Amino acid sequence: MPRAEVRALRVARPDGAEIAAEVIGSARHPVVLLIAGGESSMDWWRPGFCDQIAGRGRCVVRYDQRGMGETTLGPPGTRRDGLPVAVGDALAVLDAVGADDAHWVGFSAGGWVAQLAALDHPDRVQALTLVSTSPTMFEADPDLPGATARMQEVWANPLPEPDWSDPDAVIEYLVDIDRDYAGDEFDEVHDRAIWTDTVRRSPGMHRDEGGAEVFEDAPRWRERLGEIRVPTTVVHGTADPVFPLGNGEALARDIRGSQFVTLPGGGHELPPAAWGGVVEAIAGSP
């Protein structure tokens, strides 16, 4: 499949941050906004995946999260983070594209962004596809399965940091981290391509910028999920170690009328083997 038309965007935010985004396909088509997980670049959404969606008559928009890829954190003293900030960034990207609304596709923490946008800005959300996410943020409710013991052990014993001035070492470090997030099989070629592109575009990985000074908390929203009225598809891997399958099942129950799609053996990831079901969920929406 030939590559769709690609246009780069830079979106300035009031706090001084600048969001790097990319528009793939014709702006005349309905917009699909891709929101990756926390600390992820737009490279997480691979060009082949984006082209498949664009080939189904959609305009695809992907962007770097703050402090990833070519998206900056802003000047010291004004750097902000948190779910409300992420929702604002996503809406600003839509504004820059000139889109009134979009089909929001959120992975992991990006799924939280999409849920909150549908609740607080329903006029901007045409449909939802929620991949490997949950109806709560960080702390699991009693009816939701928490991260697996293996995942908790990984978090408790992080890998030694690499030499951040050595791009190859940085890529190897990030790929090694992602191995533990995989399901039954780890697609190393796919994952390495993500991090190779990210590090190529941002060699220093923003290590010299420091972190955010202001963190904005988001209130609970699970009890409001019944308010969502747009077509929704929940996609979840059966072997997700971060949000085990019960999280996706609960999310699909909480959003009335939603469709639930399982990815057999899938982990906290979206390798090419899993693209078909997600593309169909997006292309099949109004």
Short mmCIF file of C-alpha atoms in Angstrom, two decimals:
data_model
loop_
_atom_site.label_atom_id
_atom_site.label_comp_id
_atom_site.label_asym_id
_atom_site.label_seq_id
_atom_site.Cartn_x
_atom_site.Cartn_y
_atom_site.Cartn_z
CA MET A 1 0.00 0.00 0.00
CA PRO A 2 1.50 3.41 -0.94
CA ARG A 3 1.92 5.93 1.85
CA ALA A 4 -0.91 8.41 2.31
CA GLU A 5 -0.27 12.15 2.16
CA VAL A 6 1.51 13.30 5.34
CA ARG A 7 1.57 16.82 6.81
CA ALA A 8 3.49 17.94 9.90
CA LEU A 9 1.89 20.25 12.49
CA ARG A 10 3.27 22.21 15.44
CA VAL A 11 0.71 23.26 18.06
CA ALA A 12 1.72 25.93 20.58
CA ARG A 13 0.18 25.63 24.05
CA PRO A 14 -0.43 28.56 26.44
CA ASP A 15 2.16 27.29 28.95
CA GLY A 16 4.93 27.33 26.34
CA ALA A 17 4.87 23.66 25.38
CA GLU A 18 4.73 22.82 21.68
CA ILE A 19 2.96 19.69 20.46
CA ALA A 20 4.42 17.90 17.43
CA ALA A 21 1.68 16.26 15.36
CA GLU A 22 1.23 14.62 11.99
CA VAL A 23 -1.82 14.52 9.72
CA ILE A 24 -2.08 11.49 7.44
CA GLY A 25 -4.56 11.38 4.58
CA SER A 26 -7.04 13.87 3.19
CA ALA A 27 -8.35 16.58 5.52
CA ARG A 28 -11.69 16.23 3.70
CA HIS A 29 -12.24 12.87 5.39
CA PRO A 30 -13.55 12.24 8.93
CA VAL A 31 -10.77 12.63 11.48
CA VAL A 32 -9.37 9.82 13.63
CA LEU A 33 -7.34 11.12 16.57
CA LEU A 34 -4.78 8.62 17.90
CA ILE A 35 -3.76 9.09 21.54
CA ALA A 36 -0.89 6.91 22.71
CA GLY A 37 -0.13 5.91 26.29
CA GLY A 38 1.85 7.94 28.79
CA GLU A 39 5.43 8.79 27.82
CA SER A 40 4.84 7.65 24.25
CA SER A 41 5.66 9.30 20.96
CA MET A 42 3.54 9.34 17.82
CA ASP A 43 5.85 6.59 16.53
CA TRP A 44 3.90 4.15 18.71
CA TRP A 45 1.22 4.37 16.00
CA ARG A 46 3.18 2.85 13.13
CA PRO A 47 2.95 4.34 9.61
CA GLY A 48 1.50 1.08 8.26
CA PHE A 49 -1.29 1.16 10.84
CA CYS A 50 -2.08 4.80 10.07
CA ASP A 51 -2.07 4.12 6.33
CA GLN A 52 -4.54 1.27 6.76
CA ILE A 53 -6.96 3.62 8.51
CA ALA A 54 -6.39 6.39 5.95
CA GLY A 55 -7.03 3.85 3.22
CA ARG A 56 -10.51 3.33 4.68
CA GLY A 57 -11.45 6.95 4.04
CA ARG A 58 -10.24 8.57 7.25
CA CYS A 59 -7.88 11.43 8.06
CA VAL A 60 -5.49 10.17 10.74
CA VAL A 61 -3.89 12.45 13.32
CA ARG A 62 -1.11 11.28 15.63
CA TYR A 63 1.07 13.31 18.00
CA ASP A 64 3.91 13.11 20.51
CA GLN A 65 3.00 13.23 24.19
CA ARG A 66 4.69 15.92 26.27
CA GLY A 67 8.39 15.29 26.69
CA MET A 68 8.46 12.65 23.94
CA GLY A 69 9.60 12.82 20.35
CA GLU A 70 9.51 16.44 19.18
CA THR A 71 6.93 17.68 21.69
CA THR A 72 8.52 20.02 24.21
CA LEU A 73 7.68 20.47 27.89
CA GLY A 74 7.89 24.24 27.80
CA PRO A 75 10.12 26.63 29.74
CA PRO A 76 11.09 25.92 33.36
CA GLY A 77 8.55 27.03 35.92
CA THR A 78 5.52 26.47 33.68
CA ARG A 79 5.77 22.76 32.85
CA ARG A 80 2.49 20.97 33.44
CA ASP A 81 1.36 17.35 33.41
CA GLY A 82 -1.67 15.30 34.33
CA LEU A 83 -4.81 13.99 32.67
CA PRO A 84 -6.59 17.38 32.30
CA VAL A 85 -3.45 18.73 30.60
CA ALA A 86 -3.42 15.74 28.23
CA VAL A 87 -7.09 16.29 27.34
CA GLY A 88 -6.34 19.95 26.60
CA ASP A 89 -3.42 18.99 24.37
CA ALA A 90 -5.58 16.57 22.40
CA LEU A 91 -8.29 19.19 21.89
CA ALA A 92 -5.67 21.72 20.80
CA VAL A 93 -4.38 19.28 18.18
CA LEU A 94 -7.94 18.84 16.87
CA ASP A 95 -8.32 22.62 16.70
CA ALA A 96 -5.08 22.92 14.74
CA VAL A 97 -6.31 20.33 12.26
CA GLY A 98 -9.53 22.32 11.86
CA ALA A 99 -11.74 19.46 13.03
CA ASP A 100 -14.89 20.03 15.07
CA ASP A 101 -14.90 16.41 16.25
CA ALA A 102 -13.15 13.09 15.71
CA HIS A 103 -13.16 9.39 16.37
CA TRP A 104 -10.86 9.19 19.41
CA VAL A 105 -8.65 6.10 19.64
CA GLY A 106 -6.90 5.84 23.00
CA PHE A 107 -4.37 3.28 24.18
CA SER A 108 -3.70 2.74 27.91
CA ALA A 109 -3.48 6.22 29.50
CA GLY A 110 -4.60 7.57 26.13
CA GLY A 111 -7.81 5.66 26.76
CA TRP A 112 -8.32 7.70 29.92
CA VAL A 113 -7.88 10.88 27.88
CA ALA A 114 -10.49 9.68 25.38
CA GLN A 115 -12.98 8.72 28.11
CA LEU A 116 -12.66 12.08 29.85
CA ALA A 117 -12.98 13.95 26.56
CA ALA A 118 -16.20 12.05 25.76
CA LEU A 119 -17.62 13.00 29.16
CA ASP A 120 -16.50 16.63 29.40
CA HIS A 121 -16.41 17.59 25.71
CA PRO A 122 -19.06 15.36 24.08
CA ASP A 123 -19.42 17.70 21.11
CA ARG A 124 -15.80 16.96 20.12
CA VAL A 125 -16.09 13.14 20.23
CA GLN A 126 -17.83 11.32 17.39
CA ALA A 127 -16.87 7.78 18.44
CA LEU A 128 -14.46 5.95 20.75
CA THR A 129 -12.09 3.03 20.39
CA LEU A 130 -10.50 2.22 23.75
CA VAL A 131 -7.51 -0.14 23.61
CA SER A 132 -5.85 -1.84 26.60
CA THR A 133 -7.19 0.64 29.12
CA SER A 134 -9.42 0.71 32.20
CA PRO A 135 -12.31 2.69 33.72
CA THR A 136 -10.17 3.98 36.57
CA MET A 137 -6.83 5.74 36.85
CA PHE A 138 -3.91 4.05 38.63
CA GLU A 139 -5.71 2.44 41.60
CA ALA A 140 -7.93 -0.46 40.56
CA ASP A 141 -11.43 -0.67 42.04
CA PRO A 142 -12.18 -3.84 44.07
CA ASP A 143 -13.99 -5.42 41.12
CA LEU A 144 -11.07 -4.82 38.74
CA PRO A 145 -8.02 -7.08 38.49
CA GLY A 146 -4.76 -5.26 39.21
CA ALA A 147 -1.48 -5.66 37.40
CA THR A 148 -0.08 -9.17 37.37
CA ALA A 149 2.49 -10.25 39.96
CA ARG A 150 5.10 -10.41 37.19
CA MET A 151 4.38 -6.82 36.21
CA GLN A 152 4.53 -5.61 39.79
CA GLU A 153 7.89 -7.32 40.23
CA VAL A 154 9.20 -5.61 37.11
CA TRP A 155 8.11 -2.20 38.41
CA ALA A 156 9.71 -2.90 41.78
CA ASN A 157 13.03 -3.83 40.14
CA PRO A 158 13.59 -1.44 37.21
CA LEU A 159 16.39 -2.00 34.75
CA PRO A 160 19.58 0.06 35.20
CA GLU A 161 19.41 3.24 33.13
CA PRO A 162 21.47 3.35 29.94
CA ASP A 163 24.03 5.86 28.79
CA TRP A 164 21.52 8.42 27.50
CA SER A 165 24.12 9.85 25.14
CA ASP A 166 24.32 6.50 23.30
CA PRO A 167 21.26 6.15 21.01
CA ASP A 168 21.78 2.41 20.47
CA ALA A 169 21.95 1.80 24.23
CA VAL A 170 18.80 3.87 24.77
CA ILE A 171 16.89 1.91 22.13
CA GLU A 172 18.03 -1.41 23.63
CA TYR A 173 16.98 -0.27 27.11
CA LEU A 174 13.49 0.77 25.95
CA VAL A 175 12.95 -2.43 23.98
CA ASP A 176 14.00 -4.50 27.01
CA ILE A 177 11.43 -2.67 29.13
CA ASP A 178 8.67 -3.38 26.63
CA ARG A 179 9.36 -7.12 26.64
CA ASP A 180 7.62 -7.35 30.01
CA TYR A 181 4.52 -5.60 28.70
CA ALA A 182 3.99 -8.12 25.91
CA GLY A 183 1.46 -10.93 25.89
CA ASP A 184 2.11 -14.45 24.68
CA GLU A 185 4.63 -13.29 22.08
CA PHE A 186 6.83 -10.21 21.82
CA ASP A 187 7.18 -8.62 18.38
CA GLU A 188 10.68 -7.24 18.84
CA VAL A 189 11.02 -6.01 15.26
CA HIS A 190 7.88 -3.89 15.66
CA ASP A 191 8.87 -2.53 19.06
CA ARG A 192 12.41 -1.73 18.00
CA ALA A 193 11.07 0.24 15.03
CA ILE A 194 9.00 2.40 17.41
CA TRP A 195 11.95 3.31 19.59
CA THR A 196 14.40 3.69 16.71
CA ASP A 197 12.16 6.34 15.15
CA THR A 198 11.53 8.04 18.50
CA VAL A 199 15.21 8.25 19.45
CA ARG A 200 16.14 9.37 15.94
CA ARG A 201 13.76 12.31 16.22
CA SER A 202 14.71 13.09 19.83
CA PRO A 203 18.27 11.90 20.54
CA GLY A 204 18.39 13.35 24.05
CA MET A 205 14.93 12.02 24.96
CA HIS A 206 14.36 15.38 26.73
CA ARG A 207 16.58 14.22 29.59
CA ASP A 208 18.00 17.73 29.99
CA GLU A 209 14.58 19.38 30.44
CA GLY A 210 13.62 17.97 33.80
CA GLY A 211 10.03 17.13 34.70
CA ALA A 212 6.80 19.03 35.12
CA GLU A 213 6.45 21.42 38.04
CA VAL A 214 2.64 21.30 38.14
CA PHE A 215 0.61 18.09 38.11
CA GLU A 216 -3.14 18.41 37.60
CA ASP A 217 -5.22 15.62 39.12
CA ALA A 218 -8.35 14.29 37.46
CA PRO A 219 -11.47 13.39 39.47
CA ARG A 220 -12.93 9.90 39.29
CA TRP A 221 -15.07 9.42 36.22
CA ARG A 222 -16.08 5.74 36.26
CA GLU A 223 -19.50 6.51 37.77
CA ARG A 224 -20.17 8.85 34.83
CA LEU A 225 -19.38 6.37 32.04
CA GLY A 226 -23.08 5.67 31.53
CA GLU A 227 -23.34 9.24 30.17
CA ILE A 228 -21.30 8.33 27.08
CA ARG A 229 -23.62 8.09 24.11
CA VAL A 230 -21.23 7.78 21.15
CA PRO A 231 -20.47 4.47 19.42
CA THR A 232 -17.74 2.79 21.46
CA THR A 233 -15.54 -0.24 20.91
CA VAL A 234 -13.39 -1.64 23.73
CA VAL A 235 -10.38 -3.67 22.52
CA HIS A 236 -8.36 -5.70 25.02
CA GLY A 237 -5.65 -8.34 24.96
CA THR A 238 -6.40 -11.52 26.87
CA ALA A 239 -2.85 -11.55 28.31
CA ASP A 240 -2.49 -7.86 29.23
CA PRO A 241 -0.23 -7.78 32.34
CA VAL A 242 -0.91 -4.12 33.19
CA PHE A 243 -4.70 -4.05 32.91
CA PRO A 244 -5.79 -7.70 32.88
CA LEU A 245 -8.80 -8.60 30.77
CA GLY A 246 -11.38 -7.86 33.48
CA ASN A 247 -10.61 -4.15 33.10
CA GLY A 248 -11.72 -4.15 29.49
CA GLU A 249 -14.78 -6.25 30.31
CA ALA A 250 -15.80 -3.79 33.03
CA LEU A 251 -15.25 -0.81 30.77
CA ALA A 252 -17.46 -2.37 28.10
CA ARG A 253 -20.19 -2.97 30.68
CA ASP A 254 -19.96 0.56 32.09
CA ILE A 255 -20.36 2.20 28.66
CA ARG A 256 -23.81 1.14 27.56
CA GLY A 257 -24.10 -0.32 24.07
CA SER A 258 -20.36 -0.64 23.54
CA GLN A 259 -18.78 -3.46 21.56
CA PHE A 260 -16.10 -5.65 23.13
CA VAL A 261 -13.27 -7.12 21.04
CA THR A 262 -10.61 -9.42 22.51
CA LEU A 263 -7.11 -9.88 21.13
CA PRO A 264 -6.18 -13.52 21.93
CA GLY A 265 -2.78 -13.65 23.60
CA GLY A 266 -2.37 -9.89 23.34
CA GLY A 267 -0.54 -7.94 26.02
CA HIS A 268 -0.19 -4.23 26.76
CA GLU A 269 0.80 -3.50 23.17
CA LEU A 270 -0.51 -3.18 19.62
CA PRO A 271 1.71 -5.17 17.23
CA PRO A 272 0.79 -5.62 13.55
CA ALA A 273 -0.88 -8.96 14.29
CA ALA A 274 -3.53 -7.04 16.25
CA TRP A 275 -4.10 -4.16 13.82
CA GLY A 276 -6.93 -5.74 11.85
CA GLY A 277 -9.50 -5.73 14.66
CA VAL A 278 -8.70 -2.15 15.65
CA VAL A 279 -8.81 -0.86 12.06
CA GLU A 280 -12.17 -2.54 11.56
CA ALA A 281 -13.52 -0.98 14.76
CA ILE A 282 -12.47 2.44 13.52
CA ALA A 283 -13.53 2.08 9.89
CA GLY A 284 -16.87 0.52 10.86
CA SER A 285 -17.93 3.47 13.00
CA PRO A 286 -20.16 6.26 11.64
#
